[in-house]
XYZ file of C-alpha atoms in Angstrom:
582
model
C 70.560 -90.279 247.200
C 67.015 -91.204 246.267
C 63.566 -92.340 247.333
C 61.962 -95.773 247.400
C 58.182 -96.161 247.289
C 56.833 -98.041 250.270
C 53.692 -100.117 250.728
C 50.769 -98.012 251.882
C 51.958 -94.846 250.194
C 54.752 -92.362 250.763
C 58.458 -93.046 250.343
C 61.465 -94.319 252.194
C 64.437 -91.967 252.025
C 67.879 -93.306 251.186
C 70.846 -90.953 251.725
C 74.605 -90.816 251.929
C 74.313 -88.137 254.620
C 74.228 -84.995 252.482
C 70.675 -83.749 251.944
C 70.285 -80.914 249.455
C 67.671 -78.760 247.772
C 66.861 -79.149 244.090
C 69.467 -76.507 243.163
C 72.204 -78.422 244.980
C 72.482 -76.124 248.021
C 72.835 -78.030 251.307
C 70.202 -78.484 253.978
C 71.674 -77.839 257.423
C 70.861 -80.233 260.221
C 68.159 -79.495 262.779
C 69.289 -78.531 266.276
C 67.924 -79.971 269.490
C 67.334 -77.938 272.657
C 71.082 -77.976 273.442
C 72.063 -76.623 270.019
C 73.655 -79.885 268.923
C 72.353 -82.145 266.173
C 68.793 -83.273 266.894
C 68.007 -86.840 267.886
C 66.279 -87.388 264.530
C 69.688 -87.340 262.843
C 70.618 -90.496 264.738
C 67.714 -92.297 263.099
C 68.534 -93.844 259.691
C 66.758 -91.767 257.078
C 65.112 -94.850 255.710
C 63.084 -94.803 258.923
C 62.051 -91.149 258.802
C 58.654 -92.138 257.421
C 57.782 -93.120 260.989
C 57.899 -89.474 262.143
C 54.747 -87.386 262.380
C 54.312 -83.660 261.759
C 54.390 -81.869 265.131
C 52.169 -78.881 264.179
C 50.641 -78.986 260.692
C 49.283 -75.432 260.919
C 52.680 -74.019 261.917
C 54.342 -75.952 259.087
C 51.900 -74.412 256.642
C 52.635 -70.904 257.909
C 56.399 -71.541 257.596
C 55.990 -72.292 253.892
C 54.383 -68.881 253.401
C 56.989 -66.892 255.339
C 57.770 -63.433 253.976
C 61.156 -61.730 253.953
C 59.904 -59.137 256.463
C 58.864 -61.872 258.920
C 62.235 -63.554 258.611
C 64.062 -60.246 259.164
C 62.041 -59.595 262.318
C 62.921 -63.035 263.696
C 66.624 -62.690 262.859
C 66.747 -59.315 264.608
C 65.540 -60.929 267.833
C 68.060 -63.814 267.999
C 71.790 -63.950 268.673
C 74.185 -65.578 266.230
C 75.129 -69.151 267.055
C 78.832 -69.938 267.536
C 78.524 -72.535 264.764
C 76.301 -72.475 261.707
C 75.963 -76.254 261.627
C 74.712 -78.240 264.657
C 76.628 -81.238 263.336
C 79.904 -79.318 263.762
C 79.568 -77.443 267.074
C 82.099 -75.025 268.475
C 84.629 -76.318 270.980
C 83.547 -75.940 273.726
C 79.851 -76.070 272.721
C 77.881 -72.849 273.101
C 75.797 -72.326 276.234
C 72.146 -72.734 275.085
C 71.119 -69.867 277.380
C 73.021 -67.475 275.096
C 70.673 -68.332 272.219
C 67.392 -69.419 273.836
C 66.575 -66.054 275.391
C 63.071 -64.935 276.348
C 63.085 -62.379 273.508
C 64.172 -64.970 270.941
C 61.539 -67.470 272.038
C 58.816 -64.802 271.982
C 59.795 -63.828 268.431
C 59.764 -67.484 267.360
C 56.302 -68.041 268.860
C 54.978 -65.005 266.982
C 56.702 -66.207 263.801
C 55.227 -69.717 264.085
C 51.887 -68.965 265.642
C 52.615 -71.958 267.888
C 53.390 -72.473 271.575
C 55.006 -75.870 271.119
C 58.277 -75.483 273.113
C 60.346 -77.973 271.075
C 59.269 -76.400 267.783
C 59.941 -72.887 269.127
C 63.461 -73.811 270.285
C 64.248 -75.517 266.961
C 63.271 -72.367 265.053
C 65.375 -70.191 267.381
C 68.429 -72.389 266.801
C 67.846 -72.454 263.033
C 67.608 -68.656 262.996
C 70.764 -68.352 265.099
C 72.602 -70.594 262.618
C 71.390 -68.511 259.673
C 72.539 -65.352 261.447
C 75.977 -66.923 261.950
C 76.197 -67.693 258.231
C 75.223 -64.141 257.325
C 77.813 -62.670 259.693
C 80.543 -64.798 258.124
C 79.403 -64.039 254.614
C 79.647 -67.776 253.923
C 76.149 -68.424 252.619
C 76.017 -72.003 251.305
C 74.741 -72.169 247.785
C 74.672 -74.525 244.881
C 78.006 -76.079 244.121
C 80.205 -73.711 242.095
C 81.839 -75.035 238.944
C 84.931 -76.995 239.991
C 88.342 -75.683 238.998
C 89.985 -77.740 236.237
C 92.310 -80.467 237.449
C 95.874 -80.937 236.268
C 95.545 -84.652 237.029
C 91.873 -85.520 236.566
C 90.611 -88.746 238.065
C 93.399 -89.026 240.658
C 92.718 -88.639 244.369
C 95.513 -86.635 245.984
C 97.752 -88.275 248.576
C 100.895 -87.170 250.405
C 101.871 -90.657 251.513
C 105.154 -90.201 249.650
C 106.048 -87.362 252.045
C 105.826 -89.253 255.321
C 109.602 -88.943 255.703
C 109.217 -85.147 255.688
C 106.091 -84.683 257.818
C 105.521 -87.778 259.934
C 101.754 -87.641 259.451
C 99.566 -90.302 257.888
C 100.095 -89.104 254.346
C 96.708 -87.485 253.860
C 96.539 -84.617 251.391
C 94.725 -81.403 252.298
C 91.285 -81.312 250.680
C 90.520 -78.994 247.785
C 87.872 -77.328 249.955
C 90.456 -76.307 252.557
C 92.868 -75.132 249.855
C 90.090 -73.083 248.253
C 89.156 -71.518 251.585
C 92.771 -70.462 252.129
C 92.743 -68.794 248.696
C 89.497 -67.000 249.559
C 90.874 -65.778 252.878
C 93.963 -64.377 251.164
C 91.594 -62.524 248.816
C 89.811 -60.954 251.791
C 86.707 -63.168 251.824
C 85.208 -64.822 254.903
C 85.782 -68.549 254.496
C 85.174 -71.129 257.196
C 88.142 -72.723 258.903
C 89.098 -76.351 258.424
C 92.092 -78.505 259.264
C 95.021 -78.437 256.846
C 97.255 -81.487 256.889
C 100.857 -81.036 258.027
C 102.034 -81.919 254.537
C 100.453 -78.808 252.958
C 103.306 -76.352 253.761
C 105.827 -78.795 252.274
C 103.745 -79.204 249.107
C 103.515 -75.411 248.763
C 107.059 -74.371 249.611
C 109.106 -77.440 248.736
C 107.301 -79.321 245.946
C 110.603 -80.820 244.792
C 110.285 -83.131 247.811
C 106.999 -84.361 246.342
C 108.524 -84.826 242.882
C 111.554 -86.641 244.310
C 109.377 -89.028 246.335
C 107.053 -89.720 243.415
C 109.958 -91.086 241.327
C 110.424 -94.268 243.364
C 111.490 -97.407 241.493
C 108.696 -99.977 241.038
C 106.086 -97.532 242.354
C 102.625 -98.299 240.928
C 101.106 -95.746 238.594
C 98.350 -94.996 241.135
C 101.026 -93.903 243.658
C 102.563 -91.470 241.174
C 99.151 -90.131 240.112
C 98.051 -89.513 243.714
C 101.331 -87.779 244.551
C 101.121 -85.611 241.439
C 97.504 -84.699 242.233
C 98.558 -83.309 245.625
C 100.644 -80.666 243.861
C 98.112 -80.251 241.073
C 95.422 -79.271 243.599
C 97.381 -76.320 245.030
C 98.207 -75.156 241.505
C 94.692 -75.612 240.097
C 93.102 -73.630 242.929
C 95.641 -70.793 242.758
C 97.441 -71.236 246.092
C 100.911 -72.128 244.795
C 103.554 -69.399 244.528
C 107.253 -70.073 243.698
C 108.304 -67.078 245.810
C 106.293 -68.057 248.893
C 107.370 -68.355 252.485
C 106.151 -70.456 255.403
C 106.762 -68.971 258.833
C 105.970 -70.075 262.374
C 104.832 -68.017 265.352
C 106.172 -69.842 268.440
C 103.811 -70.164 271.387
C 100.827 -68.582 269.625
C 97.684 -70.629 270.195
C 95.006 -69.341 267.848
C 91.573 -70.740 268.699
C 89.299 -71.587 265.784
C 85.779 -71.916 267.214
C 83.081 -73.357 265.014
C 83.324 -72.018 261.479
C 85.469 -68.959 262.245
C 87.496 -67.737 259.243
C 91.129 -68.791 259.000
C 93.379 -66.168 260.658
C 95.130 -63.819 258.247
C 98.025 -61.495 259.104
C 99.583 -58.691 257.087
C 103.170 -58.771 255.872
C 105.132 -56.007 254.099
C 104.393 -57.724 250.771
C 100.853 -59.022 251.200
C 98.668 -61.194 253.435
C 99.581 -64.554 254.980
C 97.052 -67.181 256.074
C 97.324 -69.722 258.883
C 97.620 -73.261 257.526
C 98.020 -75.280 260.711
C 100.432 -75.947 263.539
C 103.894 -77.423 263.738
C 102.520 -80.016 266.208
C 98.877 -80.924 265.853
C 96.966 -80.796 269.158
C 100.118 -80.288 271.235
C 99.962 -77.268 273.506
C 103.647 -77.006 274.401
C 106.462 -76.205 271.993
C 103.961 -75.723 269.166
C 103.846 -72.873 266.690
C 101.090 -71.564 264.498
C 102.169 -71.948 260.863
C 101.385 -69.312 258.231
C 101.684 -69.361 254.445
C 102.722 -66.158 252.710
C 102.403 -66.359 248.878
C 104.425 -63.170 248.416
C 107.263 -64.369 250.634
C 106.760 -61.470 253.046
C 107.202 -61.988 256.781
C 105.757 -59.621 259.431
C 108.030 -58.203 262.105
C 105.710 -59.581 264.796
C 102.361 -61.364 265.224
C 100.605 -60.434 268.479
C 103.970 -59.307 269.819
C 105.767 -62.552 268.874
C 108.583 -62.575 266.321
C 107.926 -65.126 263.528
C 110.509 -67.694 262.475
C 110.934 -68.603 258.810
C 110.442 -72.361 258.366
C 110.594 -72.725 254.560
C 111.169 -70.618 251.474
C 109.633 -71.248 248.076
C 111.683 -73.279 245.599
C 111.522 -70.548 242.923
C 110.390 -72.971 240.209
C 107.221 -72.176 238.287
C 104.232 -74.497 238.485
C 104.267 -75.462 234.799
C 107.786 -76.885 235.073
C 106.918 -79.109 238.029
C 103.559 -80.161 236.540
C 105.376 -81.017 233.319
C 107.948 -83.112 235.196
C 105.191 -85.026 237.005
C 103.438 -85.688 233.681
C 106.704 -87.001 232.273
C 106.929 -89.456 235.166
C 103.435 -90.664 234.358
C 104.061 -91.002 230.633
C 107.648 -92.298 230.592
C 108.038 -93.893 234.009
C 110.815 -93.291 236.537
C 114.457 -93.190 235.384
C 116.237 -96.543 235.139
C 117.809 -97.684 238.404
C 121.525 -96.828 238.447
C 123.731 -98.770 240.941
C 126.736 -96.693 239.847
C 125.003 -93.511 241.052
C 124.426 -95.198 244.424
C 128.132 -96.073 244.661
C 129.126 -92.482 243.856
C 126.752 -91.095 246.474
C 128.021 -93.465 249.165
C 131.622 -92.625 248.295
C 131.028 -88.871 248.199
C 129.067 -88.668 251.469
C 130.580 -91.473 253.507
C 127.143 -93.022 253.953
C 126.593 -96.754 253.993
C 125.621 -98.308 250.640
C 122.184 -99.039 252.144
C 121.571 -95.404 253.125
C 122.747 -94.199 249.708
C 120.499 -96.694 247.894
C 117.455 -95.736 249.969
C 118.052 -92.055 249.304
C 118.366 -92.580 245.566
C 115.174 -94.673 245.650
C 113.108 -91.775 247.008
C 113.377 -92.560 250.759
C 110.903 -95.460 250.899
C 109.972 -96.526 254.415
C 111.848 -93.569 255.949
C 109.572 -92.095 258.628
C 110.306 -89.904 261.647
C 108.982 -92.383 264.221
C 109.761 -95.863 262.931
C 111.165 -97.492 259.814
C 108.653 -98.945 257.392
C 109.235 -102.352 255.795
C 110.258 -102.492 252.142
C 108.602 -104.729 249.578
C 110.748 -107.724 248.662
C 110.979 -106.781 245.004
C 112.217 -103.276 245.910
C 114.808 -104.673 248.346
C 115.979 -107.040 245.632
C 116.374 -104.160 243.168
C 118.341 -102.127 245.717
C 120.438 -105.154 246.666
C 119.651 -104.919 250.371
C 118.877 -107.405 253.110
C 116.087 -106.521 255.525
C 118.516 -105.627 258.338
C 120.641 -103.472 256.023
C 117.530 -101.625 254.801
C 116.337 -100.963 258.339
C 119.719 -99.636 259.457
C 119.932 -97.394 256.392
C 116.452 -96.049 257.108
C 117.382 -95.363 260.738
C 120.468 -93.403 259.685
C 118.506 -91.253 257.242
C 115.745 -90.648 259.805
C 118.407 -89.554 262.254
C 119.441 -86.719 259.930
C 116.068 -85.044 260.509
C 113.383 -83.793 258.154
C 114.918 -80.360 257.490
C 118.314 -81.754 256.434
C 116.700 -84.423 254.264
C 114.543 -81.833 252.522
C 117.617 -79.766 251.669
C 119.399 -82.818 250.278
C 116.322 -83.788 248.260
C 116.037 -80.258 246.867
C 119.621 -80.586 245.637
C 118.897 -83.967 244.059
C 115.914 -82.649 242.054
C 116.974 -79.003 241.600
C 116.410 -79.372 237.841
C 113.006 -81.107 237.633
C 113.197 -81.829 233.881
C 116.637 -83.411 234.149
C 115.673 -85.281 237.324
C 112.739 -87.155 235.776
C 114.820 -88.111 232.730
C 118.228 -88.895 234.253
C 117.671 -89.323 237.992
C 119.065 -87.479 241.006
C 122.018 -85.109 240.606
C 124.567 -87.004 242.721
C 127.207 -84.273 242.577
C 124.699 -81.694 243.870
C 123.694 -83.994 246.726
C 127.316 -84.569 247.714
C 127.943 -80.833 247.702
C 124.806 -80.235 249.788
C 125.949 -82.892 252.259
C 129.289 -81.121 252.675
C 127.347 -78.021 253.705
C 125.229 -80.078 256.100
C 128.084 -82.077 257.578
C 129.854 -79.930 260.167
C 132.087 -82.788 261.255
C 129.841 -83.716 264.157
C 129.117 -87.326 264.998
C 126.122 -88.968 263.301
C 124.519 -91.879 265.085
C 124.943 -95.032 262.974
C 121.807 -96.733 261.744
C 122.521 -100.038 263.506
C 122.714 -98.273 266.898
C 119.415 -96.452 266.334
C 117.831 -99.716 265.247
C 119.075 -101.464 268.406
C 117.817 -98.596 270.595
C 114.372 -98.917 269.082
C 114.344 -102.584 270.035
C 115.981 -102.260 273.462
C 113.403 -99.877 274.908
C 109.701 -100.556 275.201
C 108.871 -97.088 273.894
C 110.791 -94.132 272.456
C 114.305 -95.610 272.572
C 115.544 -94.246 269.254
C 113.937 -90.839 269.907
C 115.628 -90.611 273.316
C 118.972 -91.539 271.776
C 118.563 -88.949 269.017
C 117.541 -86.412 271.672
C 121.007 -86.667 273.219
C 122.282 -84.728 270.204
C 119.878 -81.830 270.799
C 118.984 -80.440 274.216
C 119.029 -83.518 276.466
C 117.807 -83.538 280.034
C 117.345 -86.152 282.759
C 114.681 -87.907 280.683
C 117.411 -88.950 278.238
C 119.517 -90.546 280.973
C 118.316 -94.117 280.386
C 119.243 -93.908 276.708
C 122.615 -92.384 277.640
C 123.422 -95.203 280.079
C 122.379 -97.797 277.498
C 124.602 -96.290 274.802
C 127.507 -95.762 277.219
C 127.532 -99.484 277.998
C 128.128 -100.178 274.292
C 130.765 -97.499 273.633
C 134.539 -98.108 273.634
C 137.027 -95.525 274.909
C 138.402 -94.763 271.439
C 134.967 -94.859 269.770
C 133.655 -91.521 268.370
C 130.415 -92.475 270.118
C 132.173 -92.173 273.487
C 133.232 -88.564 272.837
C 129.710 -87.728 271.656
C 128.263 -89.234 274.842
C 130.631 -87.145 276.993
C 129.288 -83.967 275.374
C 125.716 -85.186 275.802
C 126.351 -85.905 279.491
C 127.646 -82.394 280.084
C 124.538 -81.003 278.364
C 122.317 -83.134 280.597
C 124.115 -81.931 283.718
C 123.672 -78.291 282.711
C 119.980 -78.850 281.983
C 119.400 -80.628 285.282
C 121.130 -77.823 287.168
C 119.128 -75.003 285.597
C 115.753 -76.284 284.366
C 112.804 -76.162 286.809
C 110.409 -79.105 286.834
C 106.652 -78.433 286.991
C 103.752 -80.861 287.268
C 100.246 -81.012 288.728
C 98.751 -82.863 291.712
C 95.134 -83.047 292.803
C 95.475 -83.272 296.612
C 96.583 -79.615 297.003
C 100.049 -80.888 297.926
C 98.790 -82.459 301.159
C 101.706 -84.893 301.460
C 104.366 -82.356 300.520
C 103.266 -79.384 302.639
C 104.174 -80.757 306.119
C 107.599 -81.881 304.856
C 108.232 -78.324 303.616
C 106.895 -76.720 306.790
C 103.966 -75.173 304.912
C 100.495 -74.890 306.475
C 97.712 -77.107 305.093
C 95.956 -75.744 302.012
C 92.605 -74.074 302.462
C 89.521 -75.803 301.062
C 89.161 -73.501 298.074
C 92.346 -71.423 297.589
C 92.179 -68.586 295.048
C 93.663 -69.427 291.653
C 97.275 -68.269 291.415
C 98.007 -68.320 295.132
C 101.599 -69.533 295.615
C 103.321 -70.968 298.700
C 107.094 -71.394 298.557
C 109.750 -73.103 300.631
C 113.318 -73.416 299.367
C 113.344 -74.838 295.853
C 109.621 -75.711 296.023
C 106.607 -73.650 294.955
C 102.989 -74.804 295.174
C 100.530 -72.759 293.075
C 96.754 -73.153 293.251
C 95.230 -73.728 289.812
C 91.546 -74.506 290.246
C 91.040 -78.215 290.842
C 94.776 -78.922 290.691
C 97.935 -77.570 292.262
C 101.052 -76.883 290.212
C 104.267 -78.017 291.910
C 107.528 -76.483 290.747
C 110.976 -77.591 291.838
C 113.794 -75.216 290.868
C 117.270 -76.799 291.065
C 118.895 -73.363 290.977
C 117.223 -72.564 294.324
C 118.357 -75.817 295.938
C 120.770 -75.120 298.804
C 121.323 -78.689 300.073
C 120.918 -81.502 297.583
C 121.203 -84.166 300.290
C 118.351 -82.576 302.253
C 116.289 -82.499 299.063
C 117.025 -86.173 298.502
C 115.857 -87.057 302.012
C 112.676 -85.021 301.492
C 111.870 -86.729 298.209
C 112.469 -90.181 299.704
C 109.988 -89.341 302.474
C 107.167 -88.647 300.038
C 104.519 -91.362 299.724
C 104.032 -90.767 295.991
C 105.060 -93.253 293.362
C 105.372 -90.482 290.809
C 107.664 -90.152 287.808
C 108.268 -86.471 288.510
C 109.745 -87.198 291.913
C 111.823 -89.897 290.256
C 113.193 -87.217 287.946
C 114.304 -85.146 290.958
C 115.973 -88.203 292.486
């Protein structure tokens, strides 16, 4: 950021963390012997004047390095797994892969110095440079920034929390630009895309709908508009796009590896994240295909289409967002709320919250509404919370379809408000006559359980198992014989029984199953069993897996449930998995 003269000569350095050359190109951090950021980077730069030059003669020779000398050094070193020591690969690279005898000898000849720390630092710097050259991602002076549709506004997707459940962060322009470069065939470093990005790309009407909230401050609308403006400005938006998931695919992204790209019949698609961040099970890699093409398979796995583009050109949506900023949101219309409630059968609170852009509606818990907004909607705090719970219970996918119907004509939407008739028609397509959990019951479940009550209750409508039993018993105690809830609970109970009868349970222990083996008549485990070795007895299988042992109990292989119950009761463990078997 600058320099400050200090008494006695020289300067103190002041920095915001990004050191650069005069042309604006970045200076990479120095690596220590382990390849990670050197200790000097933990020292505030204002104190760097305390350091001394390690080898003045070697430093002088470095300043006179020729291209031929640099080429000779690069030929002798291996590429690092990460170009920047401040952002190492996961797991970090083994230093022995880089600090070879040949690499150190080349560095000593290059430096004319035997200083081991200086030699290792030069080897790591060369390995980082080689990584950059292999990727084709040579950092240079900042390129001219693409023009912004909404200059001065910092993008945010906080308005989309009802659709994504994340913290409302918008994907950075750098990540968006790298995705564009990868689609064009360039090598661009990977970076994390927020879960909101696929929604912004494929279903921007959700963004427009949420931006038009009554009483929303101008900064909220600007930030929401900027999130869409960024994908348009950088050339990633396509009205005919498609977002598809590849279930079970776990694509590692070490260091600064380029974002994965796959071919489709109509053009390339680039990976833009996962359906569940940092969750290994039931997660899918998510790809964005600007052309709308979908491959028949990715690494042998059939993709599943998650979203299709809205088919509306960027200029129309940008224009609608600018109208919101210039003219404000449409006037609040209680009559439209009444019509929506009447046409869908929703409570007046749920209808009002929908027409207000779904404020406080989030997948995990309802968010409080500002008093002035509640007053405008005519809701008490309890009514608002129950309406939010009902809408959350519909699920993100259904809500996005209803929102798309409400704002299907962006120009009309920002001038007149949501198309109530279109929403009612969309609800008729969504509503298959099945029971929908009322908001007050979901609200009570969230309060009755210490953790996850409403999620467990909602789970009864999907694929429930024994883990939903507590929520089932709680709801059954509240249901009357002639209540639609009672019939819904009967169906859920039958689903739980089927799941319990057919779904194996698997978990890990770290005593090699010492307590379980004698009860099953199995011999004691050897000290170091080979990975994958399995011992079975009845419904039980114990599989060696390194430091742990995987225990699987298969109810379909259970011949005597009473004998199994006696066996489980004899175990000394206080373990939730055994409780599940009980």
